[in-house]
CSV table of C-alpha atoms in Angstrom, one decimal:
chain,number,residue,atom,x,y,z
A,1,MET,CA,5.1,-35.2,7.7
A,2,SER,CA,4.9,-38.4,9.6
A,3,GLN,CA,5.4,-41.7,7.7
A,4,PHE,CA,5.6,-45.3,8.3
A,5,THR,CA,7.4,-48.1,6.5
A,6,ALA,CA,5.5,-51.0,5.0
A,7,GLY,CA,8.1,-53.4,3.6
A,8,SER,CA,10.2,-51.3,1.2
A,9,MET,CA,7.6,-48.6,0.9
A,10,ARG,CA,7.2,-45.4,2.9
A,11,VAL,CA,3.6,-44.3,3.2
A,12,SER,CA,2.4,-41.0,4.6
A,13,TRP,CA,-0.1,-41.1,7.5
A,14,SER,CA,-2.0,-38.2,5.9
A,15,VAL,CA,-2.4,-40.0,2.6
A,16,LEU,CA,-3.5,-43.1,4.5
A,17,LEU,CA,-6.0,-41.1,6.6
A,18,VAL,CA,-7.5,-39.5,3.5
A,19,LEU,CA,-7.9,-42.8,1.7
A,20,GLY,CA,-9.3,-44.5,4.8
A,21,TYR,CA,-11.8,-41.6,5.2
A,22,LEU,CA,-13.0,-41.8,1.6
A,23,LEU,CA,-13.3,-45.6,1.7
A,24,TYR,CA,-15.2,-45.4,5.0
A,25,LEU,CA,-17.7,-42.9,3.4
A,26,MET,CA,-18.1,-45.2,0.3
A,27,LEU,CA,-18.6,-48.2,2.6
A,28,GLY,CA,-21.3,-46.4,4.5
A,29,ALA,CA,-23.0,-45.2,1.3
A,30,THR,CA,-23.1,-48.8,-0.1
A,31,VAL,CA,-24.4,-50.4,3.1
A,32,PHE,CA,-27.1,-47.7,3.6
A,33,GLN,CA,-28.2,-48.1,0.0
A,34,VAL,CA,-28.4,-51.9,0.3
A,35,LEU,CA,-30.3,-51.8,3.6
A,36,GLU,CA,-32.7,-48.9,3.0
A,37,LYS,CA,-33.5,-48.6,-0.7
A,38,GLN,CA,-35.8,-51.6,-0.9
A,39,ALA,CA,-37.7,-50.5,2.2
A,40,GLU,CA,-38.1,-47.1,0.7
A,41,SER,CA,-39.4,-48.5,-2.5
A,42,GLN,CA,-42.0,-50.6,-0.6
A,43,THR,CA,-43.1,-47.5,1.4
A,44,ARG,CA,-43.4,-45.5,-1.8
A,45,ASP,CA,-45.5,-48.1,-3.5
A,46,TYR,CA,-47.8,-48.5,-0.5
A,47,PHE,CA,-48.3,-44.7,-0.3
A,48,GLN,CA,-49.2,-44.5,-4.0
A,49,LEU,CA,-51.8,-47.2,-3.6
A,50,GLU,CA,-53.3,-45.4,-0.7
A,51,LYS,CA,-53.4,-42.2,-2.6
A,52,LEU,CA,-55.2,-43.8,-5.5
A,53,GLN,CA,-57.7,-45.3,-3.2
A,54,PHE,CA,-58.2,-41.9,-1.6
A,55,LEU,CA,-58.9,-40.4,-5.1
A,56,LYS,CA,-61.3,-43.2,-5.9
A,57,ASN,CA,-63.3,-42.8,-2.7
A,58,TYR,CA,-63.2,-39.0,-2.6
A,59,THR,CA,-66.9,-38.5,-3.2
A,60,CYS,CA,-67.9,-40.4,-0.2
A,61,LEU,CA,-65.0,-39.4,2.1
A,62,ASP,CA,-65.7,-39.4,5.8
A,63,GLY,CA,-63.7,-38.3,8.9
A,64,PRO,CA,-62.1,-41.6,9.8
A,65,ALA,CA,-61.0,-42.2,6.2
A,66,LEU,CA,-59.4,-38.8,6.1
A,67,GLU,CA,-57.6,-39.4,9.4
A,68,LYS,CA,-56.3,-42.7,8.1
A,69,PHE,CA,-54.9,-41.0,5.0
A,70,VAL,CA,-53.3,-38.4,7.1
A,71,GLU,CA,-51.6,-41.1,9.1
A,72,VAL,CA,-50.3,-42.7,5.9
A,73,ILE,CA,-48.9,-39.3,4.8
A,74,LEU,CA,-47.1,-38.7,8.1
A,75,ASP,CA,-45.7,-42.3,8.1
A,76,ALA,CA,-44.4,-41.8,4.6
A,77,TRP,CA,-42.8,-38.5,5.5
A,78,GLU,CA,-41.1,-39.9,8.6
A,79,LYS,CA,-39.6,-42.6,6.4
A,80,GLY,CA,-38.2,-40.1,3.9
A,81,VAL,CA,-40.8,-40.4,1.2
A,82,ASN,CA,-42.1,-37.0,0.0
A,83,PRO,CA,-45.9,-37.2,-0.3
A,84,SER,CA,-46.1,-34.9,-3.2
A,85,GLY,CA,-45.3,-36.1,-6.7
A,86,ASN,CA,-45.5,-39.7,-7.8
A,87,SER,CA,-43.5,-43.0,-7.5
A,88,THR,CA,-40.9,-41.7,-10.1
A,89,ASN,CA,-39.5,-39.3,-7.5
A,90,PRO,CA,-35.7,-39.7,-7.1
A,91,SER,CA,-34.7,-42.3,-4.4
A,92,ASN,CA,-33.3,-41.0,-1.1
A,93,TRP,CA,-31.2,-44.2,-0.9
A,94,ASP,CA,-29.4,-44.3,-4.3
A,95,PHE,CA,-25.6,-44.2,-3.9
A,96,CYS,CA,-25.2,-40.4,-4.2
A,97,SER,CA,-27.9,-39.7,-1.7
A,98,SER,CA,-26.6,-42.4,0.6
A,99,PHE,CA,-23.1,-40.9,0.3
A,100,PHE,CA,-24.6,-37.5,1.3
A,101,PHE,CA,-26.4,-39.2,4.3
A,102,ALA,CA,-23.2,-40.9,5.4
A,103,SER,CA,-21.4,-37.6,5.4
A,104,THR,CA,-24.1,-36.0,7.5
A,105,VAL,CA,-23.8,-38.9,10.0
A,106,VAL,CA,-20.0,-38.7,10.5
A,107,THR,CA,-20.0,-34.9,10.7
A,108,THR,CA,-22.9,-35.1,13.2
A,109,ILE,CA,-25.0,-32.6,11.2
A,110,GLY,CA,-28.1,-34.9,11.3
A,111,TYR,CA,-30.7,-32.9,9.4
A,112,GLY,CA,-33.5,-35.1,10.6
A,113,ASN,CA,-35.4,-35.3,7.3
A,114,LEU,CA,-34.1,-38.8,6.6
A,115,SER,CA,-33.1,-41.7,8.8
A,116,PRO,CA,-32.9,-45.5,8.5
A,117,SER,CA,-36.3,-47.1,8.8
A,118,THR,CA,-35.1,-50.8,9.0
A,119,VAL,CA,-33.8,-52.3,12.2
A,120,SER,CA,-30.6,-53.5,10.4
A,121,GLY,CA,-30.1,-50.0,9.0
A,122,GLN,CA,-30.5,-48.4,12.5
A,123,VAL,CA,-28.1,-50.9,14.1
A,124,PHE,CA,-25.5,-50.3,11.3
A,125,CYS,CA,-26.0,-46.5,11.7
A,126,VAL,CA,-25.1,-46.7,15.4
A,127,PHE,CA,-21.9,-48.6,14.8
A,128,TYR,CA,-21.1,-46.6,11.7
A,129,ALA,CA,-21.4,-43.3,13.7
A,130,LEU,CA,-19.5,-44.8,16.6
A,131,PHE,CA,-16.4,-45.3,14.5
A,132,GLY,CA,-17.0,-42.7,11.8
A,133,ILE,CA,-17.3,-39.6,14.1
A,134,PRO,CA,-13.8,-40.1,15.6
A,135,LEU,CA,-12.4,-40.8,12.2
A,136,ASN,CA,-14.0,-37.6,10.9
A,137,LEU,CA,-12.6,-35.6,13.7
A,138,ALA,CA,-9.1,-37.0,13.1
A,139,PHE,CA,-9.5,-36.3,9.3
A,140,LEU,CA,-10.6,-32.7,9.8
A,141,ASN,CA,-7.9,-32.1,12.4
A,142,GLN,CA,-5.2,-33.4,10.1
A,143,LEU,CA,-6.5,-31.5,7.1
A,144,GLY,CA,-6.8,-28.3,9.2
A,145,LYS,CA,-3.2,-28.7,10.4
A,146,GLY,CA,-2.1,-29.3,6.8
A,147,LEU,CA,-3.8,-26.1,5.7
A,148,THR,CA,-2.4,-24.2,8.6
A,149,ALA,CA,1.1,-25.6,7.8
A,150,HIS,CA,0.9,-24.4,4.2
A,151,LEU,CA,-0.3,-21.0,5.4
A,152,GLY,CA,2.7,-20.9,7.8
A,153,ARG,CA,5.1,-21.7,5.0
A,154,LEU,CA,3.5,-19.0,2.9
A,155,GLU,CA,3.8,-16.5,5.8
A,156,ARG,CA,7.5,-17.4,6.3
A,157,SER,CA,8.2,-16.9,2.6
A,158,VAL,CA,6.5,-13.5,2.7
A,159,LEU,CA,8.4,-12.4,5.8
A,160,THR,CA,11.7,-12.8,3.9
A,161,THR,CA,10.6,-10.3,1.3
A,162,GLY,CA,11.7,-7.2,3.1
A,163,GLN,CA,10.7,-4.6,5.7
A,164,HIS,CA,7.0,-4.9,5.3
A,165,GLY,CA,6.9,-8.5,6.3
A,166,GLN,CA,4.3,-8.1,9.1
A,167,ILE,CA,1.9,-6.2,6.9
A,168,LEU,CA,2.3,-8.8,4.1
A,169,LYS,CA,1.7,-11.6,6.7
A,170,MET,CA,-1.5,-10.0,7.8
A,171,LEU,CA,-2.6,-9.6,4.2
A,172,THR,CA,-1.8,-13.3,3.5
A,173,VAL,CA,-3.9,-14.4,6.5
A,174,SER,CA,-6.7,-12.1,5.4
A,175,PHE,CA,-6.5,-13.5,1.9
A,176,PHE,CA,-7.0,-17.1,3.2
A,177,LEU,CA,-9.9,-16.1,5.4
A,178,ILE,CA,-11.6,-14.2,2.5
A,179,LEU,CA,-11.0,-17.0,0.0
A,180,GLY,CA,-12.4,-19.6,2.4
A,181,THR,CA,-15.4,-17.4,3.1
A,182,LEU,CA,-16.1,-17.0,-0.6
A,183,LEU,CA,-15.6,-20.7,-1.4
A,184,PHE,CA,-17.7,-22.1,1.4
A,185,LEU,CA,-20.2,-19.4,2.5
A,186,VAL,CA,-20.7,-16.9,-0.3
A,187,PHE,CA,-20.6,-18.8,-3.6
A,188,PRO,CA,-22.4,-22.0,-2.5
A,189,PRO,CA,-25.7,-20.1,-1.7
A,190,VAL,CA,-25.6,-18.8,-5.3
A,191,ILE,CA,-25.6,-22.4,-6.6
A,192,PHE,CA,-28.2,-23.5,-4.1
A,193,SER,CA,-30.5,-20.6,-4.9
A,194,TYR,CA,-30.2,-21.4,-8.6
A,195,VAL,CA,-30.7,-25.2,-8.3
A,196,GLU,CA,-33.2,-25.3,-5.5
A,197,GLY,CA,-35.2,-22.1,-6.3
A,198,TRP,CA,-34.3,-20.6,-2.9
A,199,THR,CA,-33.5,-17.0,-2.3
A,200,TYR,CA,-29.9,-16.1,-1.6
A,201,GLY,CA,-30.7,-15.5,2.0
A,202,GLU,CA,-32.2,-19.0,2.3
A,203,GLY,CA,-29.1,-20.5,0.6
A,204,PHE,CA,-26.8,-18.6,2.9
A,205,TYR,CA,-28.8,-19.7,5.9
A,206,TYR,CA,-28.6,-23.4,4.8
A,207,ALA,CA,-24.8,-23.1,4.2
A,208,PHE,CA,-24.2,-21.6,7.7
A,209,ILE,CA,-26.6,-24.0,9.5
A,210,THR,CA,-24.9,-26.9,7.7
A,211,LEU,CA,-21.3,-26.0,8.2
A,212,SER,CA,-21.9,-25.1,11.9
A,213,THR,CA,-23.3,-28.7,12.2
A,214,ILE,CA,-26.6,-27.4,13.7
A,215,GLY,CA,-28.6,-29.0,10.9
A,216,PHE,CA,-32.2,-28.1,11.6
A,217,GLY,CA,-33.4,-30.0,8.5
A,218,ASP,CA,-35.8,-27.2,7.4
A,219,TYR,CA,-33.7,-26.7,4.3
A,220,VAL,CA,-31.9,-29.7,2.7
A,221,VAL,CA,-30.5,-29.9,-0.9
A,222,GLY,CA,-31.8,-32.4,-3.4
A,223,THR,CA,-35.2,-33.1,-1.8
A,224,ASP,CA,-37.6,-31.3,-4.1
A,225,PRO,CA,-39.6,-33.9,-6.1
A,226,GLU,CA,-40.5,-31.5,-8.9
A,227,LYS,CA,-36.8,-30.8,-9.8
A,228,HIS,CA,-34.5,-33.1,-11.8
A,229,TYR,CA,-31.1,-33.1,-10.1
A,230,ILE,CA,-27.9,-34.4,-11.7
A,231,SER,CA,-26.9,-37.7,-10.2
A,232,VAL,CA,-23.8,-36.4,-8.3
A,233,TYR,CA,-25.5,-33.3,-6.9
A,234,ARG,CA,-25.9,-34.5,-3.4
A,235,SER,CA,-22.5,-36.2,-3.4
A,236,LEU,CA,-20.9,-32.9,-4.4
A,237,ALA,CA,-22.8,-31.3,-1.5
A,238,GLY,CA,-21.3,-33.9,0.8
A,239,VAL,CA,-17.8,-33.0,-0.4
A,240,TRP,CA,-18.6,-29.3,0.1
A,241,ILE,CA,-19.6,-30.1,3.7
A,242,ILE,CA,-16.4,-32.0,4.4
A,243,PHE,CA,-14.0,-29.4,3.0
A,244,GLY,CA,-16.0,-26.6,4.6
A,245,LEU,CA,-15.6,-28.2,8.0
A,246,ALA,CA,-11.9,-28.6,7.2
A,247,TRP,CA,-11.7,-24.9,6.5
A,248,LEU,CA,-13.4,-24.2,9.9
A,249,ALA,CA,-10.9,-26.6,11.5
A,250,MET,CA,-8.1,-24.5,10.0
A,251,LEU,CA,-9.7,-21.3,11.5
A,252,CYS,CA,-9.9,-23.1,14.9
A,253,ASN,CA,-6.2,-24.0,14.6
A,254,LEU,CA,-5.4,-20.4,13.7
A,255,GLY,CA,-7.5,-19.1,16.6
A,256,ALA,CA,-5.8,-21.5,19.0
A,257,GLY,CA,-2.4,-20.4,17.8
A,258,LEU,CA,-3.4,-16.7,18.2
A,259,MET,CA,-4.6,-17.4,21.7
A,260,ASP,CA,-1.3,-19.1,22.6
A,261,ARG,CA,0.6,-16.2,21.3
A,262,LEU,CA,-1.5,-13.7,23.3
A,263,LEU,CA,-1.0,-15.8,26.4
A,264,GLN,CA,2.8,-15.9,25.9
A,265,LEU,CA,2.9,-12.2,25.3
A,266,LYS,CA,0.9,-11.7,28.5
A,267,GLN,CA,3.2,-13.9,30.5
A,268,SER,CA,6.4,-12.2,29.1
A,269,TRP,CA,4.9,-8.8,29.9
A,270,ARG,CA,4.2,-9.9,33.5
A,271,LYS,CA,7.7,-11.2,33.9
A,272,SER,CA,9.2,-8.0,32.6
A,273,CYS,CA,7.0,-5.9,34.9
A,274,ARG,CA,8.1,-8.0,37.9
A,275,ALA,CA,11.8,-7.9,36.8
A,276,GLY,CA,11.8,-4.1,36.4
A,277,PRO,CA,11.5,-3.0,40.0
A,278,GLN,CA,14.0,-5.8,41.1
A,279,GLU,CA,16.6,-4.6,38.6
A,280,GLU,CA,16.1,-1.0,39.7
A,281,SER,CA,16.6,-2.0,43.4
A,282,LYS,CA,19.7,-4.0,42.5
A,283,ASP,CA,21.1,-1.0,40.6
A,284,GLY,CA,20.4,1.2,43.6
A,285,ASP,CA,22.1,-1.2,46.0
A,286,VAL,CA,25.2,-1.3,43.8
A,287,LEU,CA,25.3,2.5,43.7
A,288,ASP,CA,25.0,2.7,47.5
A,289,GLN,CA,27.8,0.2,47.9
A,290,ARG,CA,30.1,2.1,45.6
A,291,ALA,CA,29.3,5.4,47.4
A,292,MET,CA,30.2,3.8,50.7
A,293,GLN,CA,33.5,2.3,49.4
A,294,SER,CA,34.6,5.5,47.7
A,295,PRO,CA,37.1,7.7,49.8
A,296,ILE,CA,35.7,10.9,51.2
């Protein structure tokens, strides 16, 4: 593990990267909360006033008034305010929700259901993503390499157990793959279906679309105004996204290593095929020379 010396202390680059990554996410969450929460509150209040006015004038409602109200609804939706419910709906820009949004920015998921509405928030989002995306890639790459290294050490310890080392090695890799699949793709949909009221298929669909960074935005956790979520629910979802992507990075490293091994085996097989006829011809030449040198 690479280290660097700061004075009389030795600090691991991996530890520094993890701390820097977490601090960067917390910084983004704080800034997004400061920049966006007040604007969201103003939009929410404006929408509630318009809705009350609509109810008041409902008996004499005409076409232009209805079109105006529809425009207000669409504007509120584009700014992340759910038209259903009332002004007591949970904020999309409290710290936990902002942390979730920051994690979707640096992981390039981008659900599309929420975005900065202020100019300052949009400018900050551009620069935050500009530095956060490379940091996220470095973090996931380092974490994936760390998981791969631990898996390699476990494989080496298994190979020293006896004659069935290769079989145990395959079982170890399979165990890691199954465990990661259960933790990041099988169990989370159960939680999502319970908390969000989705079917298991919808929860699995959301988990896959999220971890593959497609992020359609048709299913997003913590957005139902009729449900009361715990305060850290969306933050925990952000942590699940990050470690799920790290698990995928480990799979990519394993796949790359497997491809390298296959290429090496292919090259060695070609060399052996080329060397075979040459060795046979050399052996034939030696036999001919011995036959010519031997007395009749």
